[in-house]
Amino acid sequence: MKRRDVILFVGIIVASIIGTKTFAEPLRKHSSEEIGAEEVERIIKTIKNNPEFSIFYNAIEEAELSKEIAKLDKMTLMIPSNKAFRLLPEDVWENFMDEDNKEDLVKLLNYHVIPEKVNFDDLNRADNLETLQNQSVKIFKGEDLKIENAVVQEKHEETSDVIIYKIDRLIMPL
């Protein structure tokens, strides 16, 4: 096993210990309508212009995720703050950003995209949500509203097709 593979593997284990788990769900077909190119560009610009989301922005650019986002008709983005990314060991994040691990980066980022618009009231009523990765993530209600182990800190922006929430941890697959 190559050194970067070992570091990536250890990072996924560490992130799992930090507290996130997911369960497989059947593949859901999405609407044939798409968010307009202008809307996608505005969303990407909103993320780019927020200094708290700069690491996420760099990751979606590296993963070319904006192309996948453009295929959706509605979406909810759970964006980890830069502080959330810094919870990962540095070598682990560097490996995700390595060109050879682009597929793993795409999978990781897809856990942060819900292919439907989920307002805050719906989040509070839901028990789980399906991600763009076709995996279910659990919703926990209590003192804080959590998606897996990530606390929903604030609603950052909302349009007719998109809601962006800031979260304090990465949502990671096991």
PDB file of C-alpha atoms in Angstrom:
ATOM      1  CA  MET A   1       0.000   0.000   0.000  1.00  0.00           C
ATOM      2  CA  LYS A   2       1.396   3.416  -0.937  1.00  0.00           C
ATOM      3  CA  ARG A   3       2.058   5.961   1.806  1.00  0.00           C
ATOM      4  CA  ARG A   4      -0.690   8.316   0.569  1.00  0.00           C
ATOM      5  CA  ASP A   5      -3.192   5.433   0.550  1.00  0.00           C
ATOM      6  CA  VAL A   6      -2.288   4.599   4.150  1.00  0.00           C
ATOM      7  CA  ILE A   7      -2.640   8.252   5.160  1.00  0.00           C
ATOM      8  CA  LEU A   8      -5.997   8.498   3.359  1.00  0.00           C
ATOM      9  CA  PHE A   9      -7.194   5.287   5.023  1.00  0.00           C
ATOM     10  CA  VAL A  10      -6.103   6.497   8.478  1.00  0.00           C
ATOM     11  CA  GLY A  11      -7.801   9.833   7.830  1.00  0.00           C
ATOM     12  CA  ILE A  12     -11.088   8.192   6.983  1.00  0.00           C
ATOM     13  CA  ILE A  13     -10.854   6.149  10.183  1.00  0.00           C
ATOM     14  CA  VAL A  14     -10.040   9.290  12.207  1.00  0.00           C
ATOM     15  CA  ALA A  15     -12.936  11.156  10.631  1.00  0.00           C
ATOM     16  CA  SER A  16     -15.218   8.217  11.389  1.00  0.00           C
ATOM     17  CA  ILE A  17     -14.124   8.282  15.017  1.00  0.00           C
ATOM     18  CA  ILE A  18     -14.883  12.005  15.068  1.00  0.00           C
ATOM     19  CA  GLY A  19     -18.403  10.799  14.727  1.00  0.00           C
ATOM     20  CA  THR A  20     -20.072  10.276  11.406  1.00  0.00           C
ATOM     21  CA  LYS A  21     -21.764   7.219   9.945  1.00  0.00           C
ATOM     22  CA  THR A  22     -24.016   6.587   6.976  1.00  0.00           C
ATOM     23  CA  PHE A  23     -26.233   3.796   5.716  1.00  0.00           C
ATOM     24  CA  ALA A  24     -26.838   2.728   2.135  1.00  0.00           C
ATOM     25  CA  GLU A  25     -30.125   3.778   0.579  1.00  0.00           C
ATOM     26  CA  PRO A  26     -31.569   2.886  -2.826  1.00  0.00           C
ATOM     27  CA  LEU A  27     -30.683   5.153  -5.718  1.00  0.00           C
ATOM     28  CA  ARG A  28     -33.251   7.932  -6.216  1.00  0.00           C
ATOM     29  CA  LYS A  29     -33.930   9.405  -9.636  1.00  0.00           C
ATOM     30  CA  HIS A  30     -33.779  13.177  -9.847  1.00  0.00           C
ATOM     31  CA  SER A  31     -35.960  15.556 -11.820  1.00  0.00           C
ATOM     32  CA  SER A  32     -34.891  16.311 -15.365  1.00  0.00           C
ATOM     33  CA  GLU A  33     -35.059  20.041 -14.640  1.00  0.00           C
ATOM     34  CA  GLU A  34     -31.788  21.733 -13.837  1.00  0.00           C
ATOM     35  CA  ILE A  35     -30.757  24.771 -11.856  1.00  0.00           C
ATOM     36  CA  GLY A  36     -29.890  27.484 -14.359  1.00  0.00           C
ATOM     37  CA  ALA A  37     -26.258  28.217 -15.157  1.00  0.00           C
ATOM     38  CA  GLU A  38     -26.613  31.725 -13.711  1.00  0.00           C
ATOM     39  CA  GLU A  39     -27.932  30.308 -10.431  1.00  0.00           C
ATOM     40  CA  VAL A  40     -25.075  27.774 -10.220  1.00  0.00           C
ATOM     41  CA  GLU A  41     -22.578  30.548 -10.931  1.00  0.00           C
ATOM     42  CA  ARG A  42     -24.153  32.721  -8.217  1.00  0.00           C
ATOM     43  CA  ILE A  43     -24.017  29.842  -5.700  1.00  0.00           C
ATOM     44  CA  ILE A  44     -20.368  29.155  -6.498  1.00  0.00           C
ATOM     45  CA  LYS A  45     -19.593  32.887  -6.232  1.00  0.00           C
ATOM     46  CA  THR A  46     -21.378  33.041  -2.847  1.00  0.00           C
ATOM     47  CA  ILE A  47     -19.241  30.161  -1.571  1.00  0.00           C
ATOM     48  CA  LYS A  48     -16.069  31.642  -3.080  1.00  0.00           C
ATOM     49  CA  ASN A  49     -16.688  35.069  -1.523  1.00  0.00           C
ATOM     50  CA  ASN A  50     -17.205  33.709   2.006  1.00  0.00           C
ATOM     51  CA  PRO A  51     -13.812  33.422   3.750  1.00  0.00           C
ATOM     52  CA  GLU A  52     -15.221  30.733   6.088  1.00  0.00           C
ATOM     53  CA  PHE A  53     -15.873  28.473   3.076  1.00  0.00           C
ATOM     54  CA  SER A  54     -12.556  28.884   1.192  1.00  0.00           C
ATOM     55  CA  ILE A  55     -11.391  25.295   1.768  1.00  0.00           C
ATOM     56  CA  PHE A  56     -14.757  23.928   0.603  1.00  0.00           C
ATOM     57  CA  TYR A  57     -14.614  26.205  -2.436  1.00  0.00           C
ATOM     58  CA  ASN A  58     -11.131  24.942  -3.348  1.00  0.00           C
ATOM     59  CA  ALA A  59     -12.351  21.368  -2.942  1.00  0.00           C
ATOM     60  CA  ILE A  60     -15.416  21.792  -5.189  1.00  0.00           C
ATOM     61  CA  GLU A  61     -13.206  23.413  -7.821  1.00  0.00           C
ATOM     62  CA  GLU A  62     -10.696  20.544  -7.616  1.00  0.00           C
ATOM     63  CA  ALA A  63     -13.512  17.968  -7.787  1.00  0.00           C
ATOM     64  CA  GLU A  64     -15.338  19.859 -10.548  1.00  0.00           C
ATOM     65  CA  LEU A  65     -18.494  19.459  -8.448  1.00  0.00           C
ATOM     66  CA  SER A  66     -20.184  22.520  -9.947  1.00  0.00           C
ATOM     67  CA  LYS A  67     -20.907  20.387 -13.045  1.00  0.00           C
ATOM     68  CA  GLU A  68     -22.856  17.882 -10.909  1.00  0.00           C
ATOM     69  CA  ILE A  69     -24.635  20.651  -9.017  1.00  0.00           C
ATOM     70  CA  ALA A  70     -25.811  22.135 -12.307  1.00  0.00           C
ATOM     71  CA  LYS A  71     -27.699  18.895 -13.067  1.00  0.00           C
ATOM     72  CA  LEU A  72     -29.964  19.290 -10.012  1.00  0.00           C
ATOM     73  CA  ASP A  73     -33.247  21.160  -9.962  1.00  0.00           C
ATOM     74  CA  LYS A  74     -33.083  21.998  -6.235  1.00  0.00           C
ATOM     75  CA  MET A  75     -30.481  21.425  -3.542  1.00  0.00           C
ATOM     76  CA  THR A  76     -29.370  21.952   0.008  1.00  0.00           C
ATOM     77  CA  LEU A  77     -25.667  22.434   0.665  1.00  0.00           C
ATOM     78  CA  MET A  78     -24.223  21.532   4.063  1.00  0.00           C
ATOM     79  CA  ILE A  79     -20.956  23.453   3.918  1.00  0.00           C
ATOM     80  CA  PRO A  80     -18.305  22.761   6.550  1.00  0.00           C
ATOM     81  CA  SER A  81     -16.460  25.842   7.744  1.00  0.00           C
ATOM     82  CA  ASN A  82     -12.692  26.060   7.324  1.00  0.00           C
ATOM     83  CA  LYS A  83     -12.418  25.222  11.032  1.00  0.00           C
ATOM     84  CA  ALA A  84     -14.245  21.932  10.331  1.00  0.00           C
ATOM     85  CA  PHE A  85     -11.696  20.983   7.669  1.00  0.00           C
ATOM     86  CA  ARG A  86      -8.871  21.741  10.077  1.00  0.00           C
ATOM     87  CA  LEU A  87     -10.168  19.030  12.424  1.00  0.00           C
ATOM     88  CA  LEU A  88      -8.799  16.492   9.949  1.00  0.00           C
ATOM     89  CA  PRO A  89      -5.100  15.668  10.136  1.00  0.00           C
ATOM     90  CA  GLU A  90      -3.319  17.830   7.543  1.00  0.00           C
ATOM     91  CA  ASP A  91      -1.915  14.856   5.613  1.00  0.00           C
ATOM     92  CA  VAL A  92      -5.402  13.421   5.237  1.00  0.00           C
ATOM     93  CA  TRP A  93      -6.812  16.571   3.666  1.00  0.00           C
ATOM     94  CA  GLU A  94      -3.762  16.903   1.404  1.00  0.00           C
ATOM     95  CA  ASN A  95      -4.406  13.357   0.176  1.00  0.00           C
ATOM     96  CA  PHE A  96      -8.055  14.126  -0.584  1.00  0.00           C
ATOM     97  CA  MET A  97      -6.871  17.103  -2.656  1.00  0.00           C
ATOM     98  CA  ASP A  98      -4.293  14.987  -4.538  1.00  0.00           C
ATOM     99  CA  GLU A  99      -5.235  14.481  -8.203  1.00  0.00           C
ATOM    100  CA  ASP A 100      -4.935  10.687  -7.747  1.00  0.00           C
ATOM    101  CA  ASN A 101      -7.688  10.793  -5.100  1.00  0.00           C
ATOM    102  CA  LYS A 102     -10.173  12.935  -7.006  1.00  0.00           C
ATOM    103  CA  GLU A 103     -12.828  10.199  -6.910  1.00  0.00           C
ATOM    104  CA  ASP A 104     -12.623  10.049  -3.093  1.00  0.00           C
ATOM    105  CA  LEU A 105     -12.845  13.845  -2.898  1.00  0.00           C
ATOM    106  CA  VAL A 106     -15.984  13.820  -5.070  1.00  0.00           C
ATOM    107  CA  LYS A 107     -17.559  11.159  -2.829  1.00  0.00           C
ATOM    108  CA  LEU A 108     -16.717  13.169   0.288  1.00  0.00           C
ATOM    109  CA  LEU A 109     -18.158  16.387  -1.112  1.00  0.00           C
ATOM    110  CA  ASN A 110     -21.303  14.626  -2.357  1.00  0.00           C
ATOM    111  CA  TYR A 111     -22.167  13.834   1.268  1.00  0.00           C
ATOM    112  CA  HIS A 112     -22.628  17.590   1.727  1.00  0.00           C
ATOM    113  CA  VAL A 113     -25.153  18.011  -1.102  1.00  0.00           C
ATOM    114  CA  ILE A 114     -28.809  17.110  -0.598  1.00  0.00           C
ATOM    115  CA  PRO A 115     -30.503  16.974  -4.035  1.00  0.00           C
ATOM    116  CA  GLU A 116     -33.618  18.775  -2.814  1.00  0.00           C
ATOM    117  CA  LYS A 117     -34.339  22.040  -1.071  1.00  0.00           C
ATOM    118  CA  VAL A 118     -34.747  21.355   2.667  1.00  0.00           C
ATOM    119  CA  ASN A 119     -35.814  24.356   4.720  1.00  0.00           C
ATOM    120  CA  PHE A 120     -35.061  24.551   8.440  1.00  0.00           C
ATOM    121  CA  ASP A 121     -38.540  23.382   9.524  1.00  0.00           C
ATOM    122  CA  ASP A 122     -38.248  20.327   7.244  1.00  0.00           C
ATOM    123  CA  LEU A 123     -34.799  19.615   8.697  1.00  0.00           C
ATOM    124  CA  ASN A 124     -36.318  19.632  12.175  1.00  0.00           C
ATOM    125  CA  ARG A 125     -39.028  17.173  11.093  1.00  0.00           C
ATOM    126  CA  ALA A 126     -36.765  14.785   9.153  1.00  0.00           C
ATOM    127  CA  ASP A 127     -35.060  11.727  10.612  1.00  0.00           C
ATOM    128  CA  ASN A 128     -32.638  11.387   7.702  1.00  0.00           C
ATOM    129  CA  LEU A 129     -31.830  12.851   4.296  1.00  0.00           C
ATOM    130  CA  GLU A 130     -30.447  11.307   1.137  1.00  0.00           C
ATOM    131  CA  THR A 131     -27.237  12.881  -0.181  1.00  0.00           C
ATOM    132  CA  LEU A 132     -26.000  13.302  -3.725  1.00  0.00           C
ATOM    133  CA  GLN A 133     -23.771  10.307  -2.882  1.00  0.00           C
ATOM    134  CA  ASN A 134     -27.018   8.259  -2.623  1.00  0.00           C
ATOM    135  CA  GLN A 135     -26.402   7.653   1.053  1.00  0.00           C
ATOM    136  CA  SER A 136     -28.693   8.489   3.922  1.00  0.00           C
ATOM    137  CA  VAL A 137     -27.477  10.827   6.659  1.00  0.00           C
ATOM    138  CA  LYS A 138     -29.201  10.905  10.040  1.00  0.00           C
ATOM    139  CA  ILE A 139     -30.721  14.041  11.573  1.00  0.00           C
ATOM    140  CA  PHE A 140     -30.420  14.409  15.348  1.00  0.00           C
ATOM    141  CA  LYS A 141     -32.547  16.892  17.252  1.00  0.00           C
ATOM    142  CA  GLY A 142     -31.748  18.096  20.720  1.00  0.00           C
ATOM    143  CA  GLU A 143     -29.970  21.117  22.082  1.00  0.00           C
ATOM    144  CA  ASP A 144     -28.381  21.397  18.620  1.00  0.00           C
ATOM    145  CA  LEU A 145     -29.669  20.230  15.251  1.00  0.00           C
ATOM    146  CA  LYS A 146     -27.125  17.783  13.802  1.00  0.00           C
ATOM    147  CA  ILE A 147     -26.565  16.101  10.470  1.00  0.00           C
ATOM    148  CA  GLU A 148     -24.694  12.974  11.601  1.00  0.00           C
ATOM    149  CA  ASN A 149     -22.139  14.530  13.991  1.00  0.00           C
ATOM    150  CA  ALA A 150     -22.083  17.974  12.354  1.00  0.00           C
ATOM    151  CA  VAL A 151     -23.956  20.781  14.119  1.00  0.00           C
ATOM    152  CA  VAL A 152     -25.991  23.004  11.811  1.00  0.00           C
ATOM    153  CA  GLN A 153     -24.662  26.392  12.880  1.00  0.00           C
ATOM    154  CA  GLU A 154     -26.654  28.736  10.668  1.00  0.00           C
ATOM    155  CA  LYS A 155     -28.570  29.101   7.449  1.00  0.00           C
ATOM    156  CA  HIS A 156     -26.190  31.076   5.277  1.00  0.00           C
ATOM    157  CA  GLU A 157     -28.351  31.769   2.242  1.00  0.00           C
ATOM    158  CA  GLU A 158     -31.602  30.739   0.585  1.00  0.00           C
ATOM    159  CA  THR A 159     -33.021  31.160  -2.910  1.00  0.00           C
ATOM    160  CA  SER A 160     -36.024  29.587  -4.586  1.00  0.00           C
ATOM    161  CA  ASP A 161     -33.911  26.544  -5.529  1.00  0.00           C
ATOM    162  CA  VAL A 162     -31.044  26.391  -3.021  1.00  0.00           C
ATOM    163  CA  ILE A 163     -30.373  26.577   0.706  1.00  0.00           C
ATOM    164  CA  ILE A 164     -26.859  26.788   2.143  1.00  0.00           C
ATOM    165  CA  TYR A 165     -26.253  25.768   5.763  1.00  0.00           C
ATOM    166  CA  LYS A 166     -22.955  26.169   7.603  1.00  0.00           C
ATOM    167  CA  ILE A 167     -21.893  23.112   9.620  1.00  0.00           C
ATOM    168  CA  ASP A 168     -19.074  22.597  12.116  1.00  0.00           C
ATOM    169  CA  ARG A 169     -17.748  19.192  10.920  1.00  0.00           C
ATOM    170  CA  LEU A 170     -17.365  17.234   7.712  1.00  0.00           C
ATOM    171  CA  ILE A 171     -19.981  14.614   6.955  1.00  0.00           C
ATOM    172  CA  MET A 172     -17.853  11.537   6.295  1.00  0.00           C
ATOM    173  CA  PRO A 173     -18.698   8.075   5.013  1.00  0.00           C
ATOM    174  CA  LEU A 174     -17.536   5.092   7.027  1.00  0.00           C
TER     175      LEU A 174
END
